[in-house]
Coordinates of C-alpha atoms and ligand atoms in Angstrom, one line a residue:
X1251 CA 94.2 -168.8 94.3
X1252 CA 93.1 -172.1 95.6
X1253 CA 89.8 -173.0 97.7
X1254 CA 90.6 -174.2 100.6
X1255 CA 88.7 -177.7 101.7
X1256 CA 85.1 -177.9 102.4
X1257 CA 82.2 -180.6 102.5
X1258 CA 79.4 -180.0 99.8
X1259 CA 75.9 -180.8 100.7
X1260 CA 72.9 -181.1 98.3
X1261 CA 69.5 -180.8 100.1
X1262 CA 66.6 -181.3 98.0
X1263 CA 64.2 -179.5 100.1
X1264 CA 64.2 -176.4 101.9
X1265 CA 64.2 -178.1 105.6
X1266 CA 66.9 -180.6 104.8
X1267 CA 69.1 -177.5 103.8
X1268 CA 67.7 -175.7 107.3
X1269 CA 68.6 -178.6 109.4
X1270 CA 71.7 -178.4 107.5
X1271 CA 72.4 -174.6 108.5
X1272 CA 71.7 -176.0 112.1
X1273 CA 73.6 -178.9 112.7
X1274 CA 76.6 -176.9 111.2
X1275 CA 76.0 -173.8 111.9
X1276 CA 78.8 -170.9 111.7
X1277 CA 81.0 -173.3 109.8
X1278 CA 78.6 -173.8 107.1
X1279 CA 77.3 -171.1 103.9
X1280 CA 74.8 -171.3 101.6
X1281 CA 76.2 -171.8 98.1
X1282 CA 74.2 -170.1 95.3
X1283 CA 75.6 -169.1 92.4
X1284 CA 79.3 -168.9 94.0
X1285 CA 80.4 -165.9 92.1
X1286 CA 80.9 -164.2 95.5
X1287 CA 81.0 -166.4 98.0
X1288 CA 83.9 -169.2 96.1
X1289 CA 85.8 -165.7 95.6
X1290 CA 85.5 -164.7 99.0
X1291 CA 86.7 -168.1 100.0
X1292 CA 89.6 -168.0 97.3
X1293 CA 91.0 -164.5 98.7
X1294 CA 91.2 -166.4 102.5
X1295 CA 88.3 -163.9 103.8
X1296 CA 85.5 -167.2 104.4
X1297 CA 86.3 -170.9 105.4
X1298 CA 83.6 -172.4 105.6
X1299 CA 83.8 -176.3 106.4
X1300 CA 80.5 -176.8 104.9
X1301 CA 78.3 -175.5 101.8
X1302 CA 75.4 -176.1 101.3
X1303 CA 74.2 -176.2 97.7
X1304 CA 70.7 -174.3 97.2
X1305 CA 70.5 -174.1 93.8
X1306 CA 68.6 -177.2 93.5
X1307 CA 66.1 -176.7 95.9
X1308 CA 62.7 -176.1 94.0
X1309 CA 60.7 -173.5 95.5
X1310 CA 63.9 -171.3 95.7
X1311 CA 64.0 -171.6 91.9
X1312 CA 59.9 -170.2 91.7
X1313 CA 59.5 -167.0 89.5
X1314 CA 55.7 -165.9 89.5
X1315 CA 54.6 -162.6 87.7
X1316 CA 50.8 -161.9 88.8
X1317 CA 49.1 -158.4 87.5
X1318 CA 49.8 -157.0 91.0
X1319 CA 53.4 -158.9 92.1
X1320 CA 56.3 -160.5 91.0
X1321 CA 57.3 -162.9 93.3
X1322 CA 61.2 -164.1 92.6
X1323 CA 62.6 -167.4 94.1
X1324 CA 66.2 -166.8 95.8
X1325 CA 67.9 -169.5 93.4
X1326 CA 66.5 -167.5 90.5
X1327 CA 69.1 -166.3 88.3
X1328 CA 70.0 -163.4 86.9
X1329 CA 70.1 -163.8 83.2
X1330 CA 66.6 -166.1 83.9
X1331 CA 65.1 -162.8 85.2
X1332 CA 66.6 -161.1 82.3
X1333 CA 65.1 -163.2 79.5
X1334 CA 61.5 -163.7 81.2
X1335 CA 58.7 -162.2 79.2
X1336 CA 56.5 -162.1 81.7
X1337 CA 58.6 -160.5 83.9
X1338 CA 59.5 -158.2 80.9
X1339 CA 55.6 -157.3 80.5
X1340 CA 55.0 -156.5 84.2
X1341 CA 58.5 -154.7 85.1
X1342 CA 60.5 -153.8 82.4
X1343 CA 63.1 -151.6 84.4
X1344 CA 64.0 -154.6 86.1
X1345 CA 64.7 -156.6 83.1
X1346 CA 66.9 -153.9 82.0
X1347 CA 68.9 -153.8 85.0
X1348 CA 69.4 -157.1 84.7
X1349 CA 70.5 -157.1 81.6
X1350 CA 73.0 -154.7 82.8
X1351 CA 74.7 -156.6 85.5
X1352 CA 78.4 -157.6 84.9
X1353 CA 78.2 -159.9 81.9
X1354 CA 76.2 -163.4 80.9
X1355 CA 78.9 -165.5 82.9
X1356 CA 77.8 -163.7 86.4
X1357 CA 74.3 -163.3 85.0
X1358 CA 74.2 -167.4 84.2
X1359 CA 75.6 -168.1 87.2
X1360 CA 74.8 -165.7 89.8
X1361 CA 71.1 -165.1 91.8
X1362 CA 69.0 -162.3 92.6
X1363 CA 69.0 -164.2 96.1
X1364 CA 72.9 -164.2 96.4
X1365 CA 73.0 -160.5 95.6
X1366 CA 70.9 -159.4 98.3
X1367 CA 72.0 -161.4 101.1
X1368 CA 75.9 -161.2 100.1
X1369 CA 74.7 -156.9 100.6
X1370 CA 77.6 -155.9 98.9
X1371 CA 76.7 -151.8 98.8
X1372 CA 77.6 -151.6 94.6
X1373 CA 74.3 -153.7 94.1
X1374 CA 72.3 -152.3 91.4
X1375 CA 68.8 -154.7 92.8
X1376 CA 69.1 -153.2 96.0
X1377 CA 68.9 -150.3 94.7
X1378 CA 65.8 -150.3 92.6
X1379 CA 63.7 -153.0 95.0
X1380 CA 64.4 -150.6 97.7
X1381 CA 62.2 -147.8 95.6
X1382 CA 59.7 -150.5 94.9
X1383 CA 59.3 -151.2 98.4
X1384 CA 59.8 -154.7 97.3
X1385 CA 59.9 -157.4 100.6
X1386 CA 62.3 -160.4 101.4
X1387 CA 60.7 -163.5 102.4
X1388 CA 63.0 -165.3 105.1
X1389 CA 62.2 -168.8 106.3
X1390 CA 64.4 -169.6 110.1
X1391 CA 64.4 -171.9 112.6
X1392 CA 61.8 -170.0 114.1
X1393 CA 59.4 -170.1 111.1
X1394 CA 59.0 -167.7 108.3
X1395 CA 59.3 -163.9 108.0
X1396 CA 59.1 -160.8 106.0
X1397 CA 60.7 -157.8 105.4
X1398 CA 61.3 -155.0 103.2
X1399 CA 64.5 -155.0 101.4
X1400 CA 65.5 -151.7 103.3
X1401 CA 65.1 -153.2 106.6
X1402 CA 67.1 -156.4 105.1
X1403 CA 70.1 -154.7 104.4
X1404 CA 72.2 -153.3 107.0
X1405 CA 74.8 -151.9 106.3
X1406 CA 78.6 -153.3 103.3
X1407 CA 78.0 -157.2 103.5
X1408 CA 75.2 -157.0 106.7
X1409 CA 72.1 -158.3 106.3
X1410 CA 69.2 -158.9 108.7
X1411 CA 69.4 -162.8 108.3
X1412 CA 69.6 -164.5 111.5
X1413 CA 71.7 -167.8 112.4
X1414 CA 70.5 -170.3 110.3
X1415 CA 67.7 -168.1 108.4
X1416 CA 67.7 -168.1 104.4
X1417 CA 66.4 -166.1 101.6
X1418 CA 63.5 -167.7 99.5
X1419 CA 61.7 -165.4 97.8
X1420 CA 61.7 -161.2 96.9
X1421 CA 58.4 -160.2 96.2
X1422 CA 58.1 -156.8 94.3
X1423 CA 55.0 -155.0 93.5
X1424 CA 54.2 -154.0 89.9
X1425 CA 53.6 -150.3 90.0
X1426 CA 50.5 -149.4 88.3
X1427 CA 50.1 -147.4 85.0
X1428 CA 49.9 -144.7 87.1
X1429 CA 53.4 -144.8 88.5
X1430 CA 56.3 -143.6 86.9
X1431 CA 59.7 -145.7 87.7
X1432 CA 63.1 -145.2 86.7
X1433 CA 67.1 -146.4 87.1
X1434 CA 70.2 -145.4 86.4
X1435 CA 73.7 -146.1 87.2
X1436 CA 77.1 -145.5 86.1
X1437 CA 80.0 -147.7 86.4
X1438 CA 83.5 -147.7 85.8
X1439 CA 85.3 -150.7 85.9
X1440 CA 83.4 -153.6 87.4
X1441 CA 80.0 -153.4 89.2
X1442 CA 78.5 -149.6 89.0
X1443 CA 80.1 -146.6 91.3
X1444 CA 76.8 -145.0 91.9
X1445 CA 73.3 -146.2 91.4
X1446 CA 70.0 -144.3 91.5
X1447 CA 66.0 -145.3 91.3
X1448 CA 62.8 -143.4 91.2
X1449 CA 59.5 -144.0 91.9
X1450 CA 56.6 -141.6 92.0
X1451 CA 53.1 -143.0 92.1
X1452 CA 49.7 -141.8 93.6
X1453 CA 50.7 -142.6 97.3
X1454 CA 54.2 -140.3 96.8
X1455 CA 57.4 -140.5 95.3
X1456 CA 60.7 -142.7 96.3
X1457 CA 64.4 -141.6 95.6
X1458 CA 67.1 -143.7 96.4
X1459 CA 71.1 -143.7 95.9
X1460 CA 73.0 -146.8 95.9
X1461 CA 76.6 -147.9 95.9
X1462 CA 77.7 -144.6 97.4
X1463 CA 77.5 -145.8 100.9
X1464 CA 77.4 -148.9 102.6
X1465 CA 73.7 -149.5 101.9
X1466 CA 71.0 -147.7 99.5
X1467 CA 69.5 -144.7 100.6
X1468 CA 66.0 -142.9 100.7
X1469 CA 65.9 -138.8 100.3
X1470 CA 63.2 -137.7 101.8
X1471 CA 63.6 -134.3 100.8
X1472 CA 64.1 -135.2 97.2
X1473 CA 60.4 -137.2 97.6
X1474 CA 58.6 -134.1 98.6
X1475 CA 60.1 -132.1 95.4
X1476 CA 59.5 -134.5 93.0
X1477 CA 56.2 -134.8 94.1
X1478 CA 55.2 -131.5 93.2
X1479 CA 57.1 -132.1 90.0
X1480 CA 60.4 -129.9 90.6
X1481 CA 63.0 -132.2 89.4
X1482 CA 65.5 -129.5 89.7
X1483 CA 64.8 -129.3 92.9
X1484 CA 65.2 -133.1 94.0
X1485 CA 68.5 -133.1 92.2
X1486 CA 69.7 -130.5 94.4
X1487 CA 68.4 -132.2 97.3
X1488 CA 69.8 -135.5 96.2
X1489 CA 73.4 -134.0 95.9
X1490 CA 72.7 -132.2 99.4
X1491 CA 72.0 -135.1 100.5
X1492 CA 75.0 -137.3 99.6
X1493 CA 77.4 -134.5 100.0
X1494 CA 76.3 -134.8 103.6
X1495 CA 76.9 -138.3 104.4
X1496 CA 80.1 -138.9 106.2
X1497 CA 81.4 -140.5 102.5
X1498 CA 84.6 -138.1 101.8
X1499 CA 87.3 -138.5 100.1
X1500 CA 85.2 -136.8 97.0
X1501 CA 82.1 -135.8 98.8
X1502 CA 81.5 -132.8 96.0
X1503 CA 81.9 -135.6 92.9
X1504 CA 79.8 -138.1 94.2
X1505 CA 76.8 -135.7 94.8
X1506 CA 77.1 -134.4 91.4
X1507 CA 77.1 -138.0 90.5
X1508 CA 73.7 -138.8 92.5
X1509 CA 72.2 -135.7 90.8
X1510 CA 73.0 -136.6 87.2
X1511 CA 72.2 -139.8 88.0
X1512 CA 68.3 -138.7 89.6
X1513 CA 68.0 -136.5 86.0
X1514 CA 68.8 -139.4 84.2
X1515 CA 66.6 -141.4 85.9
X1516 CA 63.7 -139.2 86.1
X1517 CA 63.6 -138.7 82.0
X1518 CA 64.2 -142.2 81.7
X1519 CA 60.9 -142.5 83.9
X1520 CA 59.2 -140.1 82.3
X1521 CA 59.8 -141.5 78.6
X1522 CA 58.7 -145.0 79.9
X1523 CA 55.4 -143.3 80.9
X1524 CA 55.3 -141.5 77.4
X1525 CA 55.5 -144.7 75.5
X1526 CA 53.0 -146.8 77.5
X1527 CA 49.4 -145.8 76.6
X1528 CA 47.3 -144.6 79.6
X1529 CA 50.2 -144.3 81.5
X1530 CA 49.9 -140.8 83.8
X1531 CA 53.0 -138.3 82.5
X1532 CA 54.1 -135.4 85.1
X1533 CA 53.2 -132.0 84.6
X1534 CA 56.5 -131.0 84.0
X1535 CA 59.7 -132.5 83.4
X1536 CA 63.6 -132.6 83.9
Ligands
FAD853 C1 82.8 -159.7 87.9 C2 81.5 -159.4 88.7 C3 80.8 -158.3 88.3 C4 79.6 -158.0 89.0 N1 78.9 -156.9 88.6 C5 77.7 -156.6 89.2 C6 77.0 -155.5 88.8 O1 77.2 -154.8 87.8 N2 75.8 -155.2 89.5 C7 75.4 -156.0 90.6 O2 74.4 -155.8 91.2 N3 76.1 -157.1 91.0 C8 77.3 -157.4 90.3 N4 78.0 -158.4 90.7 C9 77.5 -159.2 91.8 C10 76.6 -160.4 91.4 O3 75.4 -159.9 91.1 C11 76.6 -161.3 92.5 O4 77.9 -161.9 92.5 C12 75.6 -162.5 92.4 O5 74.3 -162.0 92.3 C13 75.6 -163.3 93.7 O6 74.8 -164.4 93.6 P1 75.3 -165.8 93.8 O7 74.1 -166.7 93.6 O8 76.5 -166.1 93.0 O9 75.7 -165.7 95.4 P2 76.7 -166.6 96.2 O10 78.1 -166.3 95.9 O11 76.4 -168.1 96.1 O12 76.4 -166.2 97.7 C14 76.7 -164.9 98.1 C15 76.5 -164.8 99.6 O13 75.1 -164.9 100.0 C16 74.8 -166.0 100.8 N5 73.6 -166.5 100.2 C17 73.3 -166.8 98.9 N6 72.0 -167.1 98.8 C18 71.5 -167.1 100.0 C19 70.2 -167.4 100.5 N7 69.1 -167.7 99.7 N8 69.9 -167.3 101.8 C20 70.9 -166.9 102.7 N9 72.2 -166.6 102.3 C21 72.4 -166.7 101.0 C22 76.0 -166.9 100.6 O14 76.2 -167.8 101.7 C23 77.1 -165.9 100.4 O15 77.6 -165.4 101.6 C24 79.2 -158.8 90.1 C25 79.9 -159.9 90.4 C26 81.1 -160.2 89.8 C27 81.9 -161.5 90.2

């Protein structure tokens, strides 16, 4: 597998590598980490005449952890997020997904930015930043936006980015002691086959699958049950709930999948809570 030919470009500030993206336009990519995109381009599936190197570019390589928010440059890398303390202290689930992902080469290399925007459904961030109701920050030719991760992802490798928009930062809320957060996945062979988080704070609860559809999704009905505690419950609204989506072949497996997934996830949540002192334990567990 060879690349085929392209011009590298290294802004060294976020509108250089705009005007870049707009002088160039659909010939040209941002180039993170490369572990997808210099694949992508290997297989024959991208040929781009132009990349434009990010990973240089220094408020794209910002990591901030406040009491209240983390706020995670696009450039950061995995295995950075992984080894932060702070981070560590404030959002521990993350650091374990992290640690998680593939293995240190993809973790050196590869950024929480790439992930996202690359939307590749067997993500295990989208996943859990979906729960957290974390945000993208976007900055366009028409100025900056943002948006909530679950608006930002579309749909298998669709993302709300517009011509010549970038990712710069993810900013994820620190839940509270107060709010009990969990993940699970399970994989296989290479990146996980089905991924589940939970949230469930004062203001409600979040459930979301990942990886068995094209983008991570929210049960509502598995919310309102875990709410008033009935984890048996939201795993059989969970499987209901996948088994529905138009997913087959397998529909049966991957809802029992999802459910054993939410139980694990919910215990996993609940044992976090258990361990950290003041932190509010259910009622009743799964
Ligand atoms: C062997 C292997 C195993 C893996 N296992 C897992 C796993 O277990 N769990 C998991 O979640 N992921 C997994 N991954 C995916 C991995 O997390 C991603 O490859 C990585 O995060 C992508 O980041 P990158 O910086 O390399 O992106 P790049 O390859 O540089 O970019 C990816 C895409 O996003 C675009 N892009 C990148 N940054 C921006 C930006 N800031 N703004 C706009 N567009 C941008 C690029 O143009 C490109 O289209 C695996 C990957 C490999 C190769």
């Amino acid at each position: 597998m060879r690349l085929p030919p392209f011009t590298l470009h290294r802004p060294r500030e976020l509108g250089e590598l705009l005007e870049l993206l707009a002088r160039y336009g659909d010939d040209a990519a941002v180039y993170m980490g490369g572990t997808e995109l210099l694949l992508i381009m290997k297989l024959g599936f991208a040929e781009p005449g132009h990349l434009v190197d990010a990973k240089s570019i220094p408020e794209l390589g910002e990591l901030h952890v406040s009491a209240d928010r983390l706020a995670i440059g696009a450039g950061v890398t995995h295995r950075r997020i992984e080894r932060h303390h702070d981070v560590q202290r404030a959002l521990p689930v993350l650091v374990d997904l992290e640690r998680r992902i593939a293995n240190v080469r993809v973790r050196n290399a590869g950024t929480l930015g790439g992930n996202l925007c690359f939307a590749e459904p067997h993500s295990d961030p989208a996943t859990l930043l979906t729960a957290l109701d974390a945000e993208v920050e976007l900055a366009g030719p028409a100025g900056r936006r943002r948006l909530a991760v679950a608006d930002f992802i579309l749909g298998a490798l669709s993302t709300a980015l517009d011509p010549g928009e970038v990712l710069t930062h993810v900013h994820v809320p620190v839940p509270g002691p107060d709010t009990l957060v969990g993940y699970e996945r399970i994989v296989f062979t290479e990146r996980p086959a089905a991924t589940v988080a939970v949230v469930r704070g004062p203001a409600g609860a979040r459930v979301v699958v990942g990886a068995l559809g094209p983008r991570p999704m929210r049960v509502p009905h598995a919310e309102m049950r875990l709410v008033e505690d009935d984890i048996d419950a939201a795993v059989e609204a969970t499987s209901s709930a996948v088994a529905d989506t138009d997913t087959e072949p397998g529909a049966d497996y991957r809802a029992h999948l999802a459910g054993v997934l939410l139980r694990r996830a919910w215990s996993a949540a609940t044992a976090n809570a258990l361990s950290v002192p003041g932190a509010a334990a259910p009622t009743k567990q799964g």
